[in-house]
Structure formats: structure tokens, C-alpha cells
Amino acid sequence: MTPPPEPAPPETAARPTFTLPRTVALVGLMGVGKTTIGRRLADHFHLPFVDADEEIEKAAGRSIADIFAEFGEVGFRDGEQRVIARLLDEPARILATGGGALTHPLTRERLKEKAITVWLKTDIKVLARRVANKPHRPLIKDRDPIDVLKEHVKTRYPLYEMADIVVDTGDQSHARALELVLDALKRHLDGESK
Ligand code: S3P
């Protein structure tokens, strides 16, 4: 006897309603949720997720803190640039970049050319609260995070402006932030296809 047909899977909100033509790269200051939101975005689109910082650590066989200690920020940026270039040559995925990635001109150039860039933005008071007591970030190891973040607003906001999409996530949950990113991506891609 033939078994009865499998019931159709339920329509869930998690089902992607559109596809991504190329890698989506999340940019923005430390603590804004690039990794957490990136993972959720990857789940949503059934795409691989990759975190540039983790890939740099793998490639160097050392932690980010050790790379900074041994080669300084310039050495770190150089490795970061090479790793991001390699990741952008691979098939479409969701890529979380480190907060300072766009300070390297080649990284900006390659991201512009090969990815849809999404700047996740939120108030630095929210960010300072999130990164407090997380000593793995070398740039805030011996400093007040709010001072570092204020400097980064001045030096990096003009660079993040290159992003294709800006999403202000406020102090919202990551689930809500994901919805905001999905809406913005959809609008952006609808615009591209016109
Ligand atoms: C950095 C941010 C970090 C990491 C490194 C440098 C920065 O990544 O790349 O510590 O310059 O802002 P997150 O933005 O994921 O914290």
C-alpha cells in the first residue's frame, strides 16, 4: 500500500521570502550585534555565516588580542584585509566584519564591489554597556569604552557611510533587529532590480 503523502511543511515567518544575489556584509562599531544578527540572518536565508575575526584567528593561529600585541593594529588590519578579500571571493554568505575593517581602503573597495553592505548602527551608550567587561577586544582593554567609541564615531562613521543600507537597531532585541535588516534588504534589492 502506498503511504499517505507527507503533509506540507507549515508556512513560517522563518521561510525566506527573497534570495540574496551576493554576500551580505555587516559593518558597524563593536558591540552592535554583527555576529548575533549575522547568524540569524544566515539561518533565515539558509546560507553559511562567517565571522571575519574568527577567520583571522584561524588563519593566524592566534587570538585577536595576541595579533594586536605581536603585530600592532597595522599588522592586524593587513591580515584582516587579506582574509576579507578571500571570503568575498567565495560563494554568497553572511559575513560579519570587525568594527575597524573599513579603515583599510582595500577592504572598503572590495566590499563595495562584491557585497551588499549593511551598516548596523546604534547609540554608543548602548554599545558601551554591551562591550563593558568583555576584555577580549584589545582596543578597549585599558580604556573606558565610551571614550574609544566616541573616537570611533568621529573616525569611522564617515567610512560606514559607504554602506548600501543603514539600519538603526536602537536598543531593540536581536529578533526585532533581524526584522529591520530583512525589511531594509528587501527594499534595497527591490530597488536594484528596477
Ligand atoms: C575591532 C573590533 C573587533 C575586532 C578587533 C578590532 C575594532 O571586532 O576586529 O578587536 O577596531 O573596532 P568586533 O567589531 O566584532 O568587536
PDB file of C-alpha atoms and ligand atoms in Angstrom:
ATOM      1  CA  MET A   1       0.000   0.000   0.000  1.00  0.00           C
ATOM      2  CA  THR A   2       1.313   3.475  -0.815  1.00  0.00           C
ATOM      3  CA  PRO A   3       1.877   5.568   2.312  1.00  0.00           C
ATOM      4  CA  PRO A   4      -0.176   8.789   2.577  1.00  0.00           C
ATOM      5  CA  PRO A   5       1.679  11.876   1.273  1.00  0.00           C
ATOM      6  CA  GLU A   6       3.763  13.859   3.761  1.00  0.00           C
ATOM      7  CA  PRO A   7       1.888  16.940   4.980  1.00  0.00           C
ATOM      8  CA  ALA A   8       3.240  20.187   3.514  1.00  0.00           C
ATOM      9  CA  PRO A   9       5.617  21.994   5.901  1.00  0.00           C
ATOM     10  CA  PRO A  10       3.878  24.885   7.694  1.00  0.00           C
ATOM     11  CA  GLU A  11       4.418  28.380   6.310  1.00  0.00           C
ATOM     12  CA  THR A  12       6.616  30.010   8.900  1.00  0.00           C
ATOM     13  CA  ALA A  13       7.952  33.524   9.217  1.00  0.00           C
ATOM     14  CA  ALA A  14      11.445  31.991   9.028  1.00  0.00           C
ATOM     15  CA  ARG A  15      10.903  30.986   5.399  1.00  0.00           C
ATOM     16  CA  PRO A  16      12.919  33.402   3.230  1.00  0.00           C
ATOM     17  CA  THR A  17      10.678  35.498   1.032  1.00  0.00           C
ATOM     18  CA  PHE A  18      13.531  36.550  -1.268  1.00  0.00           C
ATOM     19  CA  THR A  19      17.023  35.352  -2.128  1.00  0.00           C
ATOM     20  CA  LEU A  20      20.360  37.090  -1.850  1.00  0.00           C
ATOM     21  CA  PRO A  21      22.305  37.552  -5.078  1.00  0.00           C
ATOM     22  CA  ARG A  22      25.637  38.052  -3.294  1.00  0.00           C
ATOM     23  CA  THR A  23      27.285  38.141   0.113  1.00  0.00           C
ATOM     24  CA  VAL A  24      25.766  40.412   2.729  1.00  0.00           C
ATOM     25  CA  ALA A  25      28.471  42.031   4.864  1.00  0.00           C
ATOM     26  CA  LEU A  26      27.560  43.561   8.205  1.00  0.00           C
ATOM     27  CA  VAL A  27      29.631  46.560   9.226  1.00  0.00           C
ATOM     28  CA  GLY A  28      29.470  48.833  12.268  1.00  0.00           C
ATOM     29  CA  LEU A  29      31.007  49.521  15.642  1.00  0.00           C
ATOM     30  CA  MET A  30      31.939  46.839  18.141  1.00  0.00           C
ATOM     31  CA  GLY A  31      29.018  45.554  20.194  1.00  0.00           C
ATOM     32  CA  VAL A  32      26.337  46.445  17.658  1.00  0.00           C
ATOM     33  CA  GLY A  33      25.398  42.792  17.104  1.00  0.00           C
ATOM     34  CA  LYS A  34      27.070  41.991  13.761  1.00  0.00           C
ATOM     35  CA  THR A  35      27.788  38.410  14.812  1.00  0.00           C
ATOM     36  CA  THR A  36      24.485  37.671  16.539  1.00  0.00           C
ATOM     37  CA  ILE A  37      22.318  39.284  13.880  1.00  0.00           C
ATOM     38  CA  GLY A  38      24.559  37.808  11.173  1.00  0.00           C
ATOM     39  CA  ARG A  39      23.978  34.279  12.470  1.00  0.00           C
ATOM     40  CA  ARG A  40      20.220  34.823  12.499  1.00  0.00           C
ATOM     41  CA  LEU A  41      20.303  36.273   9.026  1.00  0.00           C
ATOM     42  CA  ALA A  42      22.277  33.263   7.791  1.00  0.00           C
ATOM     43  CA  ASP A  43      19.741  30.884   9.372  1.00  0.00           C
ATOM     44  CA  HIS A  44      16.942  32.814   7.728  1.00  0.00           C
ATOM     45  CA  PHE A  45      18.446  32.550   4.249  1.00  0.00           C
ATOM     46  CA  HIS A  46      19.907  29.059   4.789  1.00  0.00           C
ATOM     47  CA  LEU A  47      23.305  30.486   3.928  1.00  0.00           C
ATOM     48  CA  PRO A  48      26.645  29.946   5.674  1.00  0.00           C
ATOM     49  CA  PHE A  49      27.658  32.502   8.288  1.00  0.00           C
ATOM     50  CA  VAL A  50      31.248  33.610   8.639  1.00  0.00           C
ATOM     51  CA  ASP A  51      32.810  35.920  11.199  1.00  0.00           C
ATOM     52  CA  ALA A  52      35.897  37.714   9.851  1.00  0.00           C
ATOM     53  CA  ASP A  53      37.507  37.907  13.318  1.00  0.00           C
ATOM     54  CA  GLU A  54      37.230  34.138  13.767  1.00  0.00           C
ATOM     55  CA  GLU A  55      38.687  33.552  10.317  1.00  0.00           C
ATOM     56  CA  ILE A  56      41.601  35.884  11.076  1.00  0.00           C
ATOM     57  CA  GLU A  57      42.285  33.965  14.296  1.00  0.00           C
ATOM     58  CA  LYS A  58      42.187  30.665  12.417  1.00  0.00           C
ATOM     59  CA  ALA A  59      44.474  31.938   9.670  1.00  0.00           C
ATOM     60  CA  ALA A  60      46.985  33.386  12.144  1.00  0.00           C
ATOM     61  CA  GLY A  61      46.706  30.580  14.691  1.00  0.00           C
ATOM     62  CA  ARG A  62      46.457  33.251  17.405  1.00  0.00           C
ATOM     63  CA  SER A  63      43.788  35.274  19.184  1.00  0.00           C
ATOM     64  CA  ILE A  64      42.958  38.810  18.008  1.00  0.00           C
ATOM     65  CA  ALA A  65      44.498  40.122  21.240  1.00  0.00           C
ATOM     66  CA  ASP A  66      47.754  38.252  20.505  1.00  0.00           C
ATOM     67  CA  ILE A  67      47.825  39.506  16.905  1.00  0.00           C
ATOM     68  CA  PHE A  68      47.475  43.102  18.150  1.00  0.00           C
ATOM     69  CA  ALA A  69      50.168  42.513  20.781  1.00  0.00           C
ATOM     70  CA  GLU A  70      52.594  40.958  18.324  1.00  0.00           C
ATOM     71  CA  PHE A  71      51.994  42.873  15.085  1.00  0.00           C
ATOM     72  CA  GLY A  72      50.170  46.003  16.239  1.00  0.00           C
ATOM     73  CA  GLU A  73      46.974  47.366  14.749  1.00  0.00           C
ATOM     74  CA  VAL A  74      48.581  47.900  11.322  1.00  0.00           C
ATOM     75  CA  GLY A  75      49.604  44.226  11.136  1.00  0.00           C
ATOM     76  CA  PHE A  76      46.135  43.172  12.224  1.00  0.00           C
ATOM     77  CA  ARG A  77      44.450  45.335   9.554  1.00  0.00           C
ATOM     78  CA  ASP A  78      46.676  43.877   6.899  1.00  0.00           C
ATOM     79  CA  GLY A  79      45.707  40.308   7.828  1.00  0.00           C
ATOM     80  CA  GLU A  80      42.069  41.363   8.142  1.00  0.00           C
ATOM     81  CA  GLN A  81      42.168  42.817   4.636  1.00  0.00           C
ATOM     82  CA  ARG A  82      43.545  39.590   3.153  1.00  0.00           C
ATOM     83  CA  VAL A  83      41.063  37.371   4.991  1.00  0.00           C
ATOM     84  CA  ILE A  84      38.051  39.509   3.980  1.00  0.00           C
ATOM     85  CA  ALA A  85      39.248  39.548   0.339  1.00  0.00           C
ATOM     86  CA  ARG A  86      39.387  35.741   0.377  1.00  0.00           C
ATOM     87  CA  LEU A  87      35.937  35.423   1.959  1.00  0.00           C
ATOM     88  CA  LEU A  88      34.459  37.762  -0.639  1.00  0.00           C
ATOM     89  CA  ASP A  89      35.740  35.518  -3.415  1.00  0.00           C
ATOM     90  CA  GLU A  90      33.722  32.601  -2.053  1.00  0.00           C
ATOM     91  CA  PRO A  91      30.024  31.928  -2.784  1.00  0.00           C
ATOM     92  CA  ALA A  92      27.324  34.151  -1.233  1.00  0.00           C
ATOM     93  CA  ARG A  93      27.141  34.080   2.543  1.00  0.00           C
ATOM     94  CA  ILE A  94      26.546  36.337   5.523  1.00  0.00           C
ATOM     95  CA  LEU A  95      29.759  37.988   6.669  1.00  0.00           C
ATOM     96  CA  ALA A  96      30.259  39.796   9.974  1.00  0.00           C
ATOM     97  CA  THR A  97      33.244  42.151   9.754  1.00  0.00           C
ATOM     98  CA  GLY A  98      35.232  43.585  12.664  1.00  0.00           C
ATOM     99  CA  GLY A  99      34.410  47.153  13.690  1.00  0.00           C
ATOM    100  CA  GLY A 100      37.575  48.589  12.141  1.00  0.00           C
ATOM    101  CA  ALA A 101      37.576  46.625   8.887  1.00  0.00           C
ATOM    102  CA  LEU A 102      36.564  49.613   6.769  1.00  0.00           C
ATOM    103  CA  THR A 103      39.602  51.600   7.908  1.00  0.00           C
ATOM    104  CA  HIS A 104      41.557  49.676   5.261  1.00  0.00           C
ATOM    105  CA  PRO A 105      40.969  51.180   1.797  1.00  0.00           C
ATOM    106  CA  LEU A 106      41.259  47.822   0.004  1.00  0.00           C
ATOM    107  CA  THR A 107      38.644  46.290   2.297  1.00  0.00           C
ATOM    108  CA  ARG A 108      36.273  49.165   1.525  1.00  0.00           C
ATOM    109  CA  GLU A 109      36.900  48.769  -2.173  1.00  0.00           C
ATOM    110  CA  ARG A 110      36.312  45.008  -2.228  1.00  0.00           C
ATOM    111  CA  LEU A 111      33.217  45.192  -0.058  1.00  0.00           C
ATOM    112  CA  LYS A 112      31.732  47.848  -2.305  1.00  0.00           C
ATOM    113  CA  GLU A 113      32.427  45.734  -5.362  1.00  0.00           C
ATOM    114  CA  LYS A 114      31.413  42.293  -4.119  1.00  0.00           C
ATOM    115  CA  ALA A 115      28.909  42.568  -1.275  1.00  0.00           C
ATOM    116  CA  ILE A 116      25.735  44.210  -0.135  1.00  0.00           C
ATOM    117  CA  THR A 117      26.957  46.150   2.886  1.00  0.00           C
ATOM    118  CA  VAL A 118      24.689  46.756   5.849  1.00  0.00           C
ATOM    119  CA  TRP A 119      25.726  49.277   8.488  1.00  0.00           C
ATOM    120  CA  LEU A 120      24.229  48.313  11.826  1.00  0.00           C
ATOM    121  CA  LYS A 121      24.055  51.445  13.899  1.00  0.00           C
ATOM    122  CA  THR A 122      23.031  52.191  17.445  1.00  0.00           C
ATOM    123  CA  ASP A 123      23.680  54.691  20.219  1.00  0.00           C
ATOM    124  CA  ILE A 124      27.170  54.420  21.699  1.00  0.00           C
ATOM    125  CA  LYS A 125      25.755  54.334  25.241  1.00  0.00           C
ATOM    126  CA  VAL A 126      24.051  51.057  24.301  1.00  0.00           C
ATOM    127  CA  LEU A 127      27.304  49.785  22.768  1.00  0.00           C
ATOM    128  CA  ALA A 128      29.410  50.795  25.770  1.00  0.00           C
ATOM    129  CA  ARG A 129      27.073  48.858  28.041  1.00  0.00           C
ATOM    130  CA  ARG A 130      27.302  45.794  25.816  1.00  0.00           C
ATOM    131  CA  VAL A 131      31.090  45.736  25.490  1.00  0.00           C
ATOM    132  CA  ALA A 132      31.848  46.533  29.137  1.00  0.00           C
ATOM    133  CA  ASN A 133      33.618  43.664  30.894  1.00  0.00           C
ATOM    134  CA  LYS A 134      34.495  41.974  27.614  1.00  0.00           C
ATOM    135  CA  PRO A 135      38.272  42.306  27.727  1.00  0.00           C
ATOM    136  CA  HIS A 136      38.930  40.254  24.581  1.00  0.00           C
ATOM    137  CA  ARG A 137      38.742  43.432  22.481  1.00  0.00           C
ATOM    138  CA  PRO A 138      42.268  44.885  22.541  1.00  0.00           C
ATOM    139  CA  LEU A 139      41.193  48.442  21.687  1.00  0.00           C
ATOM    140  CA  ILE A 140      39.206  48.787  24.916  1.00  0.00           C
ATOM    141  CA  LYS A 141      41.441  46.699  27.161  1.00  0.00           C
ATOM    142  CA  ASP A 142      42.850  49.569  29.227  1.00  0.00           C
ATOM    143  CA  ARG A 143      40.406  52.309  28.306  1.00  0.00           C
ATOM    144  CA  ASP A 144      36.910  53.490  29.040  1.00  0.00           C
ATOM    145  CA  PRO A 145      34.810  52.035  26.167  1.00  0.00           C
ATOM    146  CA  ILE A 146      32.745  55.219  25.837  1.00  0.00           C
ATOM    147  CA  ASP A 147      35.897  57.264  25.067  1.00  0.00           C
ATOM    148  CA  VAL A 148      37.024  54.762  22.435  1.00  0.00           C
ATOM    149  CA  LEU A 149      33.549  54.607  20.910  1.00  0.00           C
ATOM    150  CA  LYS A 150      33.356  58.425  20.728  1.00  0.00           C
ATOM    151  CA  GLU A 151      36.622  58.437  18.793  1.00  0.00           C
ATOM    152  CA  HIS A 152      35.325  55.702  16.508  1.00  0.00           C
ATOM    153  CA  VAL A 153      32.169  57.688  15.789  1.00  0.00           C
ATOM    154  CA  LYS A 154      34.369  60.536  14.536  1.00  0.00           C
ATOM    155  CA  THR A 155      36.780  58.446  12.514  1.00  0.00           C
ATOM    156  CA  ARG A 156      34.598  55.568  11.347  1.00  0.00           C
ATOM    157  CA  TYR A 157      31.109  56.934  10.763  1.00  0.00           C
ATOM    158  CA  PRO A 158      32.333  58.695   7.595  1.00  0.00           C
ATOM    159  CA  LEU A 159      33.610  55.283   6.400  1.00  0.00           C
ATOM    160  CA  TYR A 160      30.467  53.356   7.313  1.00  0.00           C
ATOM    161  CA  GLU A 161      28.568  55.873   5.178  1.00  0.00           C
ATOM    162  CA  MET A 162      29.691  53.840   2.154  1.00  0.00           C
ATOM    163  CA  ALA A 163      27.291  51.050   3.165  1.00  0.00           C
ATOM    164  CA  ASP A 164      24.466  50.233   0.779  1.00  0.00           C
ATOM    165  CA  ILE A 165      21.991  50.037   3.646  1.00  0.00           C
ATOM    166  CA  VAL A 166      21.860  51.628   7.102  1.00  0.00           C
ATOM    167  CA  VAL A 167      19.784  50.014   9.834  1.00  0.00           C
ATOM    168  CA  ASP A 168      19.374  51.757  13.157  1.00  0.00           C
ATOM    169  CA  THR A 169      18.740  48.924  15.585  1.00  0.00           C
ATOM    170  CA  GLY A 170      18.333  51.147  18.659  1.00  0.00           C
ATOM    171  CA  ASP A 171      18.273  49.106  21.860  1.00  0.00           C
ATOM    172  CA  GLN A 172      15.904  46.534  20.387  1.00  0.00           C
ATOM    173  CA  SER A 173      16.059  42.776  20.709  1.00  0.00           C
ATOM    174  CA  HIS A 174      18.134  40.892  18.151  1.00  0.00           C
ATOM    175  CA  ALA A 175      14.899  39.343  16.834  1.00  0.00           C
ATOM    176  CA  ARG A 176      13.498  42.807  16.094  1.00  0.00           C
ATOM    177  CA  ALA A 177      16.829  43.953  14.657  1.00  0.00           C
ATOM    178  CA  LEU A 178      16.718  40.958  12.311  1.00  0.00           C
ATOM    179  CA  GLU A 179      13.267  42.020  11.063  1.00  0.00           C
ATOM    180  CA  LEU A 180      14.551  45.547  10.434  1.00  0.00           C
ATOM    181  CA  VAL A 181      17.507  44.222   8.453  1.00  0.00           C
ATOM    182  CA  LEU A 182      15.290  41.892   6.410  1.00  0.00           C
ATOM    183  CA  ASP A 183      12.916  44.746   5.544  1.00  0.00           C
ATOM    184  CA  ALA A 184      15.796  47.006   4.541  1.00  0.00           C
ATOM    185  CA  LEU A 185      17.422  44.297   2.423  1.00  0.00           C
ATOM    186  CA  LYS A 186      14.176  43.583   0.647  1.00  0.00           C
ATOM    187  CA  ARG A 187      13.668  47.278  -0.139  1.00  0.00           C
ATOM    188  CA  HIS A 188      17.254  47.581  -1.360  1.00  0.00           C
ATOM    189  CA  LEU A 189      17.002  44.539  -3.646  1.00  0.00           C
ATOM    190  CA  ASP A 190      13.623  45.631  -4.995  1.00  0.00           C
ATOM    191  CA  GLY A 191      15.276  48.947  -5.884  1.00  0.00           C
ATOM    192  CA  GLU A 192      18.241  47.189  -7.549  1.00  0.00           C
ATOM    193  CA  SER A 193      16.004  45.105  -9.763  1.00  0.00           C
ATOM    194  CA  LYS A 194      14.050  48.122 -11.095  1.00  0.00           C
TER     195      LYS A 194
HETATM  196  C1  S3P B   1      37.865  45.985  16.330  1.00  0.00           C
HETATM  197  C2  S3P B   1      36.697  45.286  16.527  1.00  0.00           C
HETATM  198  C3  S3P B   1      36.708  43.834  16.783  1.00  0.00           C
HETATM  199  C4  S3P B   1      37.982  43.173  16.270  1.00  0.00           C
HETATM  200  C5  S3P B   1      39.190  43.892  16.777  1.00  0.00           C
HETATM  201  C6  S3P B   1      39.216  45.354  16.337  1.00  0.00           C
HETATM  202  C7  S3P B   1      37.773  47.441  16.034  1.00  0.00           C
HETATM  203  O1  S3P B   1      35.587  43.233  16.149  1.00  0.00           O
HETATM  204  O2  S3P B   1      38.028  43.124  14.866  1.00  0.00           O
HETATM  205  O3  S3P B   1      39.188  43.785  18.173  1.00  0.00           O
HETATM  206  O4  S3P B   1      38.763  48.006  15.533  1.00  0.00           O
HETATM  207  O5  S3P B   1      36.700  48.035  16.281  1.00  0.00           O
HETATM  208  P1  S3P B   1      34.055  43.466  16.653  1.00  0.00           P
HETATM  209  O6  S3P B   1      33.547  44.684  15.953  1.00  0.00           O
HETATM  210  O7  S3P B   1      33.366  42.225  16.193  1.00  0.00           O
HETATM  211  O8  S3P B   1      34.098  43.600  18.117  1.00  0.00           O
END
